[in-house]
Coordinates of C-alpha atoms and ligand atoms in Angstrom, one line a residue:
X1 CA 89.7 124.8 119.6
X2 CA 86.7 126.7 120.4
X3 CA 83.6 125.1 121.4
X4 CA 82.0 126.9 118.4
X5 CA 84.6 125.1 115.9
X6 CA 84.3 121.5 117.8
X7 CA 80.7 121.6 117.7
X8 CA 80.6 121.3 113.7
X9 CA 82.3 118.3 114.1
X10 CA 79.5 116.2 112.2
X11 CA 80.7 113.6 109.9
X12 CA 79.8 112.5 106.0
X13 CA 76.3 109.9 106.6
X14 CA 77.3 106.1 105.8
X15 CA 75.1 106.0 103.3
X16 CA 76.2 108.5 101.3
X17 CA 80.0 108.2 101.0
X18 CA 81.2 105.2 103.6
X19 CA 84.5 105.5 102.2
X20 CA 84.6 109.6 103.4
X21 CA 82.7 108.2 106.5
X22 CA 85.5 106.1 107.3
X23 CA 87.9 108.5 107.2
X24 CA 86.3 110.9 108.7
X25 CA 85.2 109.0 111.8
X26 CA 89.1 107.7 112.3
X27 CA 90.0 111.4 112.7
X28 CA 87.1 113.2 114.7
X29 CA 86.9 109.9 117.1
X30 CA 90.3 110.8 117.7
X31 CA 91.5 107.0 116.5
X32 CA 94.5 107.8 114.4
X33 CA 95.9 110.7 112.4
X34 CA 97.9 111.1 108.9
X35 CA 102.0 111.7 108.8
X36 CA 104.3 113.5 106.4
X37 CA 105.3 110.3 105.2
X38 CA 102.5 108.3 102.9
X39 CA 100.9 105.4 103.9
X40 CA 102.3 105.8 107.9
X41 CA 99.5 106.7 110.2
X42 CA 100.0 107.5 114.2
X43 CA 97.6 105.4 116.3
X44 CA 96.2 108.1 118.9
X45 CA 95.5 107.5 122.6
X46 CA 91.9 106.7 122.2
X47 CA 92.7 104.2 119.5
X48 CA 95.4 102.7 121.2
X49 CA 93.6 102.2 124.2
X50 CA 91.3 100.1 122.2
X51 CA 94.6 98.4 120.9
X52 CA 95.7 97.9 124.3
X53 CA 92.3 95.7 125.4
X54 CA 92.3 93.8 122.0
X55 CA 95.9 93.0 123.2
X56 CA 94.9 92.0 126.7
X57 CA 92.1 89.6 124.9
X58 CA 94.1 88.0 123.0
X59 CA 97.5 87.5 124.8
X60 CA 95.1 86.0 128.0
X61 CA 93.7 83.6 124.8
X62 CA 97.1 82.7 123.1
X63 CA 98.5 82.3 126.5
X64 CA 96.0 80.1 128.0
X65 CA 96.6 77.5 125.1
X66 CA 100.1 77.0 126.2
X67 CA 102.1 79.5 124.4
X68 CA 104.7 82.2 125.5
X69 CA 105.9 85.6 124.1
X70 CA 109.3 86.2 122.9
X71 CA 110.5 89.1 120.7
X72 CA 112.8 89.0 117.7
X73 CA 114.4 91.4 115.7
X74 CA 113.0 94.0 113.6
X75 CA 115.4 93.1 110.2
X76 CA 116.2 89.9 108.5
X77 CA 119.6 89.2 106.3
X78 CA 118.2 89.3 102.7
X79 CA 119.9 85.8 102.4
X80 CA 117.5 84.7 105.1
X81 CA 114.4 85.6 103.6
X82 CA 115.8 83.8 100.4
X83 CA 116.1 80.5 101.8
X84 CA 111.9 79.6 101.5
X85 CA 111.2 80.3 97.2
X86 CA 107.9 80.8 97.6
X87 CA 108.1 83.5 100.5
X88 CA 110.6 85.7 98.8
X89 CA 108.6 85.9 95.6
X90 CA 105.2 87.0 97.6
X91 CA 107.0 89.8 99.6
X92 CA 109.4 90.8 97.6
X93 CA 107.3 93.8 95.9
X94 CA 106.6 94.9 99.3
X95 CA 110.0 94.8 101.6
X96 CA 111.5 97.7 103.4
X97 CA 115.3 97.2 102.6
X98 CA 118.4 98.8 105.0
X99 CA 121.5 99.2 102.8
X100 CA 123.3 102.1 105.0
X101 CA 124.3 101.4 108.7
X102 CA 125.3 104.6 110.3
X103 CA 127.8 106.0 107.8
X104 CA 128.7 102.3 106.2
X105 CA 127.2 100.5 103.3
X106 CA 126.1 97.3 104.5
X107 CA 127.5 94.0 103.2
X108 CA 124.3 92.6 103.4
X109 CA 121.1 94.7 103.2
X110 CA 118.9 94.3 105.4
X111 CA 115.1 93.7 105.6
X112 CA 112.8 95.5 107.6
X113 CA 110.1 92.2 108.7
X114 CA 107.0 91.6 106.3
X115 CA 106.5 88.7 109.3
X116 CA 109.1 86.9 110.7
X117 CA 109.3 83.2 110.0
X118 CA 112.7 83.4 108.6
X119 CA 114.4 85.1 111.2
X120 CA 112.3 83.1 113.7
X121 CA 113.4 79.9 111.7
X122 CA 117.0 80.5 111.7
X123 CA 116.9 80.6 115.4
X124 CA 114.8 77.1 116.1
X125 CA 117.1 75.5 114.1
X126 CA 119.6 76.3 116.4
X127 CA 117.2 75.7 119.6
X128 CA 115.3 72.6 118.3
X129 CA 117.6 69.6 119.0
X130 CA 115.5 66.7 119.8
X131 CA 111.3 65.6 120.2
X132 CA 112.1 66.7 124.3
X133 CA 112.3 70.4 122.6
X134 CA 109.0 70.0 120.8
X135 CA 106.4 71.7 120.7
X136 CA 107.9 75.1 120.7
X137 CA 104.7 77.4 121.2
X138 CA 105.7 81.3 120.7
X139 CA 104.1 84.1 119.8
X140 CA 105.4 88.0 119.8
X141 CA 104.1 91.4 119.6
X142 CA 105.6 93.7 116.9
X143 CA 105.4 95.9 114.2
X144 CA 105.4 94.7 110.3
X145 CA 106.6 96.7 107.6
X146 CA 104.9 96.2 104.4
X147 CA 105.3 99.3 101.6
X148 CA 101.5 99.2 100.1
X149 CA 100.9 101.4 97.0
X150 CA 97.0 102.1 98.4
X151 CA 96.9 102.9 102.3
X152 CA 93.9 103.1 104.3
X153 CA 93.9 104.1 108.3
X154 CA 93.8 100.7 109.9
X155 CA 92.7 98.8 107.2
X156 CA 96.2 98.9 105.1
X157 CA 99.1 100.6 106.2
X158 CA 102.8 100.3 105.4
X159 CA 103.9 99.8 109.3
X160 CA 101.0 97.8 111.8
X161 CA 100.9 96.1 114.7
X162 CA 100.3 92.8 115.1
X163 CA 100.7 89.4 116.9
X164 CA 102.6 86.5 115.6
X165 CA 102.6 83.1 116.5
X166 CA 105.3 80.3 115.6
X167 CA 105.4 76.9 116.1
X168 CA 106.8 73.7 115.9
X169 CA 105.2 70.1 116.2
X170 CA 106.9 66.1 115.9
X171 CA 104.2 65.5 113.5
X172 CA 102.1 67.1 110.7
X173 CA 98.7 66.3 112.7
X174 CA 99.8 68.0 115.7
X175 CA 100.8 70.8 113.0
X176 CA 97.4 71.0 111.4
X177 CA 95.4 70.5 115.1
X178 CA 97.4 73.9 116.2
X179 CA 96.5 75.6 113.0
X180 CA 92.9 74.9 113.6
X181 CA 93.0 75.4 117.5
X182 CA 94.3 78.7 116.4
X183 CA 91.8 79.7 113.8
X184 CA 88.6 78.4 116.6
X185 CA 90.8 81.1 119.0
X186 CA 90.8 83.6 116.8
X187 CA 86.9 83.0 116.1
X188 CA 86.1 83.0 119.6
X189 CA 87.8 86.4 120.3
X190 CA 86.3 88.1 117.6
X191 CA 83.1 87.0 118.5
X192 CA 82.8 88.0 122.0
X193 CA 85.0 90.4 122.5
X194 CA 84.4 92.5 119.6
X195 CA 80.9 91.6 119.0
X196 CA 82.2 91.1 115.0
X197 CA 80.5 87.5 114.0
X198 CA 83.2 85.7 111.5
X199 CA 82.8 82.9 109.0
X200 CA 86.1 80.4 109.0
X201 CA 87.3 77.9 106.6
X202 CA 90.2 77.5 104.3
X203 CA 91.5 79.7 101.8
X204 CA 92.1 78.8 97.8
X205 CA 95.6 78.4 97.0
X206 CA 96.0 81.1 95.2
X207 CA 94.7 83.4 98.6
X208 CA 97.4 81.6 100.9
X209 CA 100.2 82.8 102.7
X210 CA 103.3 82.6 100.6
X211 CA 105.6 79.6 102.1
X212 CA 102.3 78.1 103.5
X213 CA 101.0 74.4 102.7
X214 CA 97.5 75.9 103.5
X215 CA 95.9 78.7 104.8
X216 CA 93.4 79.5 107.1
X217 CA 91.1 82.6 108.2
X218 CA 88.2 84.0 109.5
X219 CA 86.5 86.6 107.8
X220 CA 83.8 89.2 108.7
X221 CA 81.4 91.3 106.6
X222 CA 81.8 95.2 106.9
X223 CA 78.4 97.2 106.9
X224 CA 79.1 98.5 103.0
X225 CA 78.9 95.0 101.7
X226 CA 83.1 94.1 101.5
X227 CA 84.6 91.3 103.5
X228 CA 87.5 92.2 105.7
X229 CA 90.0 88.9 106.6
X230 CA 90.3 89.3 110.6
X231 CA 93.0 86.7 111.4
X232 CA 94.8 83.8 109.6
X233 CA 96.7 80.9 110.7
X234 CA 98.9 78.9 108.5
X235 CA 99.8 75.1 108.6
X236 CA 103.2 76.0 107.1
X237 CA 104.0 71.7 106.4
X238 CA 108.1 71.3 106.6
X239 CA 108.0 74.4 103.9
X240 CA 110.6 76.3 106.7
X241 CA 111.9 73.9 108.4
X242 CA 113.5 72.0 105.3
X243 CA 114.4 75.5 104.2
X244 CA 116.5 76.3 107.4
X245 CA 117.0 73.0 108.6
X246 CA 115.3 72.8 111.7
X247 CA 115.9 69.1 112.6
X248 CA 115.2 67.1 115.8
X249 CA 116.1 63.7 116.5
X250 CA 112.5 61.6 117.1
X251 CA 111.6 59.2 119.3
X252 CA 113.3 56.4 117.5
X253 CA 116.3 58.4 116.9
X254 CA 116.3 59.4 113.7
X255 CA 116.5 63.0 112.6
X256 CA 113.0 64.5 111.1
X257 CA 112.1 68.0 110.1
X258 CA 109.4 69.8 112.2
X259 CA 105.8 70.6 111.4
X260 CA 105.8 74.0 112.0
X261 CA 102.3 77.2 112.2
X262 CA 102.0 80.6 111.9
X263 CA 99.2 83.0 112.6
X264 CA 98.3 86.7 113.4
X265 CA 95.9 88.9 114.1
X266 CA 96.7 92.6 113.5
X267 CA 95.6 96.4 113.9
X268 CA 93.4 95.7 111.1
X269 CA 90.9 94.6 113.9
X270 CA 90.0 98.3 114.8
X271 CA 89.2 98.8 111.2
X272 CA 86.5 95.9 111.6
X273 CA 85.4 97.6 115.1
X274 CA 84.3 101.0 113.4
X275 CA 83.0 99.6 109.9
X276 CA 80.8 96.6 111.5
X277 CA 79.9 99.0 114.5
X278 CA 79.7 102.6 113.6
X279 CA 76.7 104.9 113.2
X280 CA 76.0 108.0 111.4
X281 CA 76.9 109.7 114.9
X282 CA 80.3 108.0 115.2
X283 CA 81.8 104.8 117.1
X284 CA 79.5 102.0 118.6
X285 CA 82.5 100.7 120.3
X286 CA 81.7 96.4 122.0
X287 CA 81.9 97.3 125.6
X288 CA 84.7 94.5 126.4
X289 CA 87.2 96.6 124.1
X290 CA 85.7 100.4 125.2
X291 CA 88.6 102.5 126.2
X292 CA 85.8 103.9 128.5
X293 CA 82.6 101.9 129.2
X294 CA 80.3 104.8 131.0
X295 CA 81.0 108.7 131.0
X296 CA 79.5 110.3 134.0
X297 CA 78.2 113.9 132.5
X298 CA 76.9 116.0 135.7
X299 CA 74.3 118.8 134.0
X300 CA 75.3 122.1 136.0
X301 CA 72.7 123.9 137.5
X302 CA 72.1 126.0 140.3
X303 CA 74.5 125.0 143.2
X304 CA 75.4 122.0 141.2
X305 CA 78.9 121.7 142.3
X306 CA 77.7 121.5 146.2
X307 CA 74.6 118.6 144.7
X308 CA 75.4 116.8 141.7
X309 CA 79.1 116.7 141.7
X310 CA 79.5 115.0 144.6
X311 CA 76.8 112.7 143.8
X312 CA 78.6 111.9 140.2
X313 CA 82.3 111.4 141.7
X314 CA 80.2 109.0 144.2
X315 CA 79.0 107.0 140.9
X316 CA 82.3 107.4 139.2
X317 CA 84.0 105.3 142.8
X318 CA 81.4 103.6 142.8
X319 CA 81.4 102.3 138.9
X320 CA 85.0 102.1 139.2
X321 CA 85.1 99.7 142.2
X322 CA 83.2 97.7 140.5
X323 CA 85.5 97.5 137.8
X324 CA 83.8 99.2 134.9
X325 CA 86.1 101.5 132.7
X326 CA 84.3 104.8 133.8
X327 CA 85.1 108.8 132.7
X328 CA 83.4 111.7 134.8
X329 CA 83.2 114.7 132.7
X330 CA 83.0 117.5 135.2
X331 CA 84.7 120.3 132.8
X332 CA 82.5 123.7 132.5
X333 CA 84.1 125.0 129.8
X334 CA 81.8 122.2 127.4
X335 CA 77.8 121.8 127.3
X336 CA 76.3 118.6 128.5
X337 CA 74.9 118.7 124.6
X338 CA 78.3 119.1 123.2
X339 CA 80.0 116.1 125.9
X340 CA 76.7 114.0 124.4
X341 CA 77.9 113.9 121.2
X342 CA 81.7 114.1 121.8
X343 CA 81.0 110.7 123.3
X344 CA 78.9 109.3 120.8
X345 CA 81.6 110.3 118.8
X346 CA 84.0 107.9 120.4
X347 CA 82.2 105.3 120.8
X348 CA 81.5 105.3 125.0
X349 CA 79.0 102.5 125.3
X350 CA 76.9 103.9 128.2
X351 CA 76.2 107.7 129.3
X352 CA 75.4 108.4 132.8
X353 CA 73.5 112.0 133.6
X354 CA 73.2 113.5 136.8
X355 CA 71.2 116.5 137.2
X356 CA 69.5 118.5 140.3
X357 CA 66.2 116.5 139.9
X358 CA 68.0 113.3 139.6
X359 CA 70.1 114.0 142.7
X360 CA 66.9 115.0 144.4
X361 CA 65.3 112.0 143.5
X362 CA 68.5 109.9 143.8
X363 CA 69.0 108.3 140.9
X364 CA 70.6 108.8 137.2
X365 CA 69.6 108.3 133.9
X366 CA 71.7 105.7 131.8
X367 CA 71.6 106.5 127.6
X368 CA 73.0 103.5 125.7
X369 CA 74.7 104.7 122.7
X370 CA 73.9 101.3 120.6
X371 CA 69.5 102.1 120.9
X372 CA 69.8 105.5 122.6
X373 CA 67.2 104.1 125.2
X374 CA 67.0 105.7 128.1
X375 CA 66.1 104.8 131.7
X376 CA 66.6 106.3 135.4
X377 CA 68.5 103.9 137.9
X378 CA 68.5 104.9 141.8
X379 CA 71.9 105.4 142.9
X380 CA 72.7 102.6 145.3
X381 CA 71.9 100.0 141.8
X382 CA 73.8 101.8 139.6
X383 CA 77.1 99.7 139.8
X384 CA 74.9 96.6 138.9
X385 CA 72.5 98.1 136.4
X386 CA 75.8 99.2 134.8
X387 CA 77.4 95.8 134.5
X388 CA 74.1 94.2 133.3
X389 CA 73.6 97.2 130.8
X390 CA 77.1 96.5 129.4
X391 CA 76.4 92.8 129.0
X392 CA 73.0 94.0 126.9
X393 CA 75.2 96.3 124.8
X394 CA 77.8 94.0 123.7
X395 CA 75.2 91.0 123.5
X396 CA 73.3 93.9 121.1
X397 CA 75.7 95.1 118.9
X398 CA 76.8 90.9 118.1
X399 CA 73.1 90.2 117.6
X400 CA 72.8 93.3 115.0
X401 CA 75.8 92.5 112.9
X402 CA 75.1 88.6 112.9
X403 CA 72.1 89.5 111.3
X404 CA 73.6 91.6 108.8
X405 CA 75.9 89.0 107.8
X406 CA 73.3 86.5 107.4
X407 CA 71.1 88.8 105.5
X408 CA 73.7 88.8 103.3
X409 CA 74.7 85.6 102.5
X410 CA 73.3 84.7 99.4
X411 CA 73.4 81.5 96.7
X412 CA 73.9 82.5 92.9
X413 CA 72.2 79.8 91.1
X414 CA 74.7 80.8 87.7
X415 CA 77.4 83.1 86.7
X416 CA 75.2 86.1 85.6
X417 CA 73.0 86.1 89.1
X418 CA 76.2 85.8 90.8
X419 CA 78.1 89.0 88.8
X420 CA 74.6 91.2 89.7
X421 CA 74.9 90.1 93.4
X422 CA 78.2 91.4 93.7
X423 CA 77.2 94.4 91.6
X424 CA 74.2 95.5 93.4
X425 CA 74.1 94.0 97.1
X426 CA 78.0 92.9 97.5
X427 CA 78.3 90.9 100.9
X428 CA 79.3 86.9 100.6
X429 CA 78.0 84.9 97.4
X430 CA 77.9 81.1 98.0
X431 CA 78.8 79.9 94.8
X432 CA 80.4 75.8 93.4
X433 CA 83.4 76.2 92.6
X434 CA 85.8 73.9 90.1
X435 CA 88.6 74.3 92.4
X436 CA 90.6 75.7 89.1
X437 CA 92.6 78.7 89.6
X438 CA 91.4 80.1 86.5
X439 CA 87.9 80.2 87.1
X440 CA 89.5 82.6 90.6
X441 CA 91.1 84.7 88.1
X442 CA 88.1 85.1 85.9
X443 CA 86.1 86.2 88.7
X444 CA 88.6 88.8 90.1
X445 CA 88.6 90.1 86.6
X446 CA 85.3 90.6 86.4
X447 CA 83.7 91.4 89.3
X448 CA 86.5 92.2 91.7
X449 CA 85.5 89.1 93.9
X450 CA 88.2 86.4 95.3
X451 CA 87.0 83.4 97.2
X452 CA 87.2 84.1 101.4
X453 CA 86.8 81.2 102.6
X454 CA 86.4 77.7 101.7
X455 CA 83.7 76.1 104.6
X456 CA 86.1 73.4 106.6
X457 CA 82.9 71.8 107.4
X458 CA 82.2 68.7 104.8
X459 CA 78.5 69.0 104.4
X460 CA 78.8 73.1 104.1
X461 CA 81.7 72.5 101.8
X462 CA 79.4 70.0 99.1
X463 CA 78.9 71.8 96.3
X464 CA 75.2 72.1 94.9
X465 CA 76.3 72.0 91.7
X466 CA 78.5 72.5 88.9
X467 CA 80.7 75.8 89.4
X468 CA 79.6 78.8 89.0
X469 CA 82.1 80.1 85.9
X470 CA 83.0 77.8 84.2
X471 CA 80.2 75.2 84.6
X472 CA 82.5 72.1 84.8
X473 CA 81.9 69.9 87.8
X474 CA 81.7 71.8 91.4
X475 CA 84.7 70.4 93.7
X476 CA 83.6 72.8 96.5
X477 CA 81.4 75.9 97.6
X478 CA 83.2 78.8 98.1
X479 CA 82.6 82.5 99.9
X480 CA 83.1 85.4 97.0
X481 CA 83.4 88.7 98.1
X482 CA 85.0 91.8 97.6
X483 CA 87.4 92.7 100.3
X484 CA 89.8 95.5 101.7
Ligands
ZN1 ZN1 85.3 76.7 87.2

């Protein structure tokens, strides 16, 4: 590609089609690309790499609180996934099925996993014996197969990555204090290391996991005004375990089913990191997740390789030994200009220019790409200005999208005020609720809004008053949105 053809690689403004922006920015940001086959998308290095440090986040987290990784297989006996009612009927429209192995029809078909708590179940049955086996605390990294009808990059695709946890407790408090140690987790992580502030709480049953008792998530607001759910964790009861009889003998000897959790977090998360983040100009990527923190862009000028290249691949050791994720871009065959915006593009947190005066003067100038502020730094302070500038970034890009979500929290005081919300200024409405499933329909109907989130906290959770459809007595306050 010339440098002629890269340079016109704007992208559609936010405001005007964020749906084309989207899009648009996952392919020129280098993030992920389109297949031959529809609905399957190829995560690219750059977007990768970002899957790799949500990865590292969140194994160090999931591992910290005691659990291990462990990997199952990738299909599930049909008769499997039929043991739990419930579970079969919600993923049934969307299974993957193997009927031919090789050159033979199977006896069985096969599913490719929609998640794996019937495969995973099978096998604690056979592993969980007695209370001296208990808790079993695993998680695993995989891919899920679900075949959607409407794909999106990220956001909803028929194969994505994700995390699963599966666990199993002695009693059904222990069950339901995992679930929610989970869901704080998953809050935290989000939080500071993707900048992306969350609300948490329960969902309705009709938004639960299929098999689940009850189900929990966080959810965060995207910058066009639709909620995106960013992790759930599931207090799945004895649901599985009664269905593949996973039995332990208790403390007083007699045989009990286990309490059992799931909960994952997926590639969805990099969705959420370029519609909460992004610009007109590209990705504002949280430094803790950068692929690359700072990019190093030397500006060639007079005898610029004898001056300010060695002065730049000093920074770049330097920057490095300190541990930030740094890039020199030393190539000639690009302008400084073009670099500039090739790494706004992606999303590089901090750029570092060194130019003839600068070297003269011994210092750089350090460009954030959250404000675009600028400010010289002598050399020798770089690696600290650096690390504080990252902290400032990340601390910055929280602090504008927890404002944005609060901005657009809003009450609807009846059913007409809450259907022009939604209309007009979309984000969360706070609304009573009846608690009846049909009212939830309704809505859906109507404006396209389910409930997120139901607050776990009592006093959040009081309704105000009576619910917002149907008018009958409020049983709790909900979070409508609409949602990917
Ligand atoms: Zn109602």
């Amino acid at each position: 590609m010339s440098e002629n053809e890269r340079q016109v690689r704007q992208i559609t403004p936010k405001s005007e089609d964020f749906s084309k922006w989207y899009l648009e920015l996952v392919q020129k940001a280098e993030l992920a690309d389109y297949t031959p086959m529809k609905g399957m998308m190829v995560i690219r290095p750059h977007g990768y790499a970002v899957w790799e440090n949500i990865q590292r986040g969140l194994d160090a987290r999931i591992k910290a609180a005691g659990h291990v990784n462990a990997y199952f297989p990738l299909f599930i006996p049909e008769g499997f996934l039929k043991k739990e009612a419930e579970h079969v009927q919600g993923f049934s429209p969307e299974v993957a099925w193997v009927t031919v192995g090789g050159q033979e029809d199977l006896e069985e078909r096969l599913a490719v996993r929609p998640t794996s708590e019937a495969i995973i179940g099978h096998m604690y049955a056979k592993w969980v014996k007695s209370y001296r086996d208990l808790p079993v605390l695993i998680n695993q990294w995989a891919n899920i197969v679900r075949w959607e009808k409407v794909t999106r990059p990220f956001l909803r695709t028929t194969e994505f990555l994700w995390q699963e946890g599966h666990t199993c407790h002695e009693t059904a408090e222990e069950g339901e204090a995992e679930t929610l140690r989970i869901l704080a987790l998953y809050k935290e992580f989000c939080e500071t290391e993707l900048a992306v502030p969350v609300l948490s709480g329960r969902k309705s049953l009709r938004e639960k996991f299929a098999g689940a008792q009850m189900t929990y998530a966080i959810e965060a607001l995207m910058s066009d005004g639709k909620a995106l759910q960013m992790g759930t964790s599931h207090n799945l009861g004895q649901h599985f375990s009664k269905a593949f009889d996973i039995k332990f003998e208790d403390r007083n000897q007699k045989l009990q089913y286990v309490w059992q959790t799931s909960w994952g977090m997926t590639t969805r998360t990099i969705g959420a990191l370029i519609m909460v983040h992004g610009d007109d100009s590209g990705l504002r990527f949280p430094p803790n997740v950068a692929p690359t923190q700072a990019v190093i862009v030397p500006i060639p000028s007079g005898n610029w390789k004898e001056t300010v290249l060695p002065a730049a691949r000093a920074a770049e050791a330097a920057l490095s030994a300190a541990g930030v994720r740094v890039r020199l871009d030393a190539r000639e065959e690009f302008t400084p200009g073009w670099k500039f915006s090739e790494y706004e593009m992606r999303g590089v947190p901090l750029r570092v220019e060194i130019g003839p005066r600068d070297v003269k003067s011994g210092q750089a100038v350090v460009v954030r790409r959250d404000t675009r502020a600028k400010e010289a730094v002598p050399l020798p302070a770089l690696p600290a200005r650096v690390g504080g500038l990252l902290a400032e970034v990340q601390a910055e890009l929280f602090g504008q999208a927890r404002v944005f979500l609060e901005a657009n929290i809003r009450d609807a005081a009846d059913y007409a005020g809450f259907k022009r919300t939604l209309e007009k200024e979309r984000g969360f409405v706070r609304a009573p609720w009846c608690g009846d499933e049909a009212c939830e329909d309704r809505i859906k109907t109507e404006t396209m809004a389910t409930i997120r989130v139901i607050p776990l906290d009592e006093a959040e959770a009081r309704p105000s008053g009576p619910c917002v459809c149907c008018g009958r007595e409020g049983k709790a306050v909900a979070y409508f949105a609409r949602a990917y």
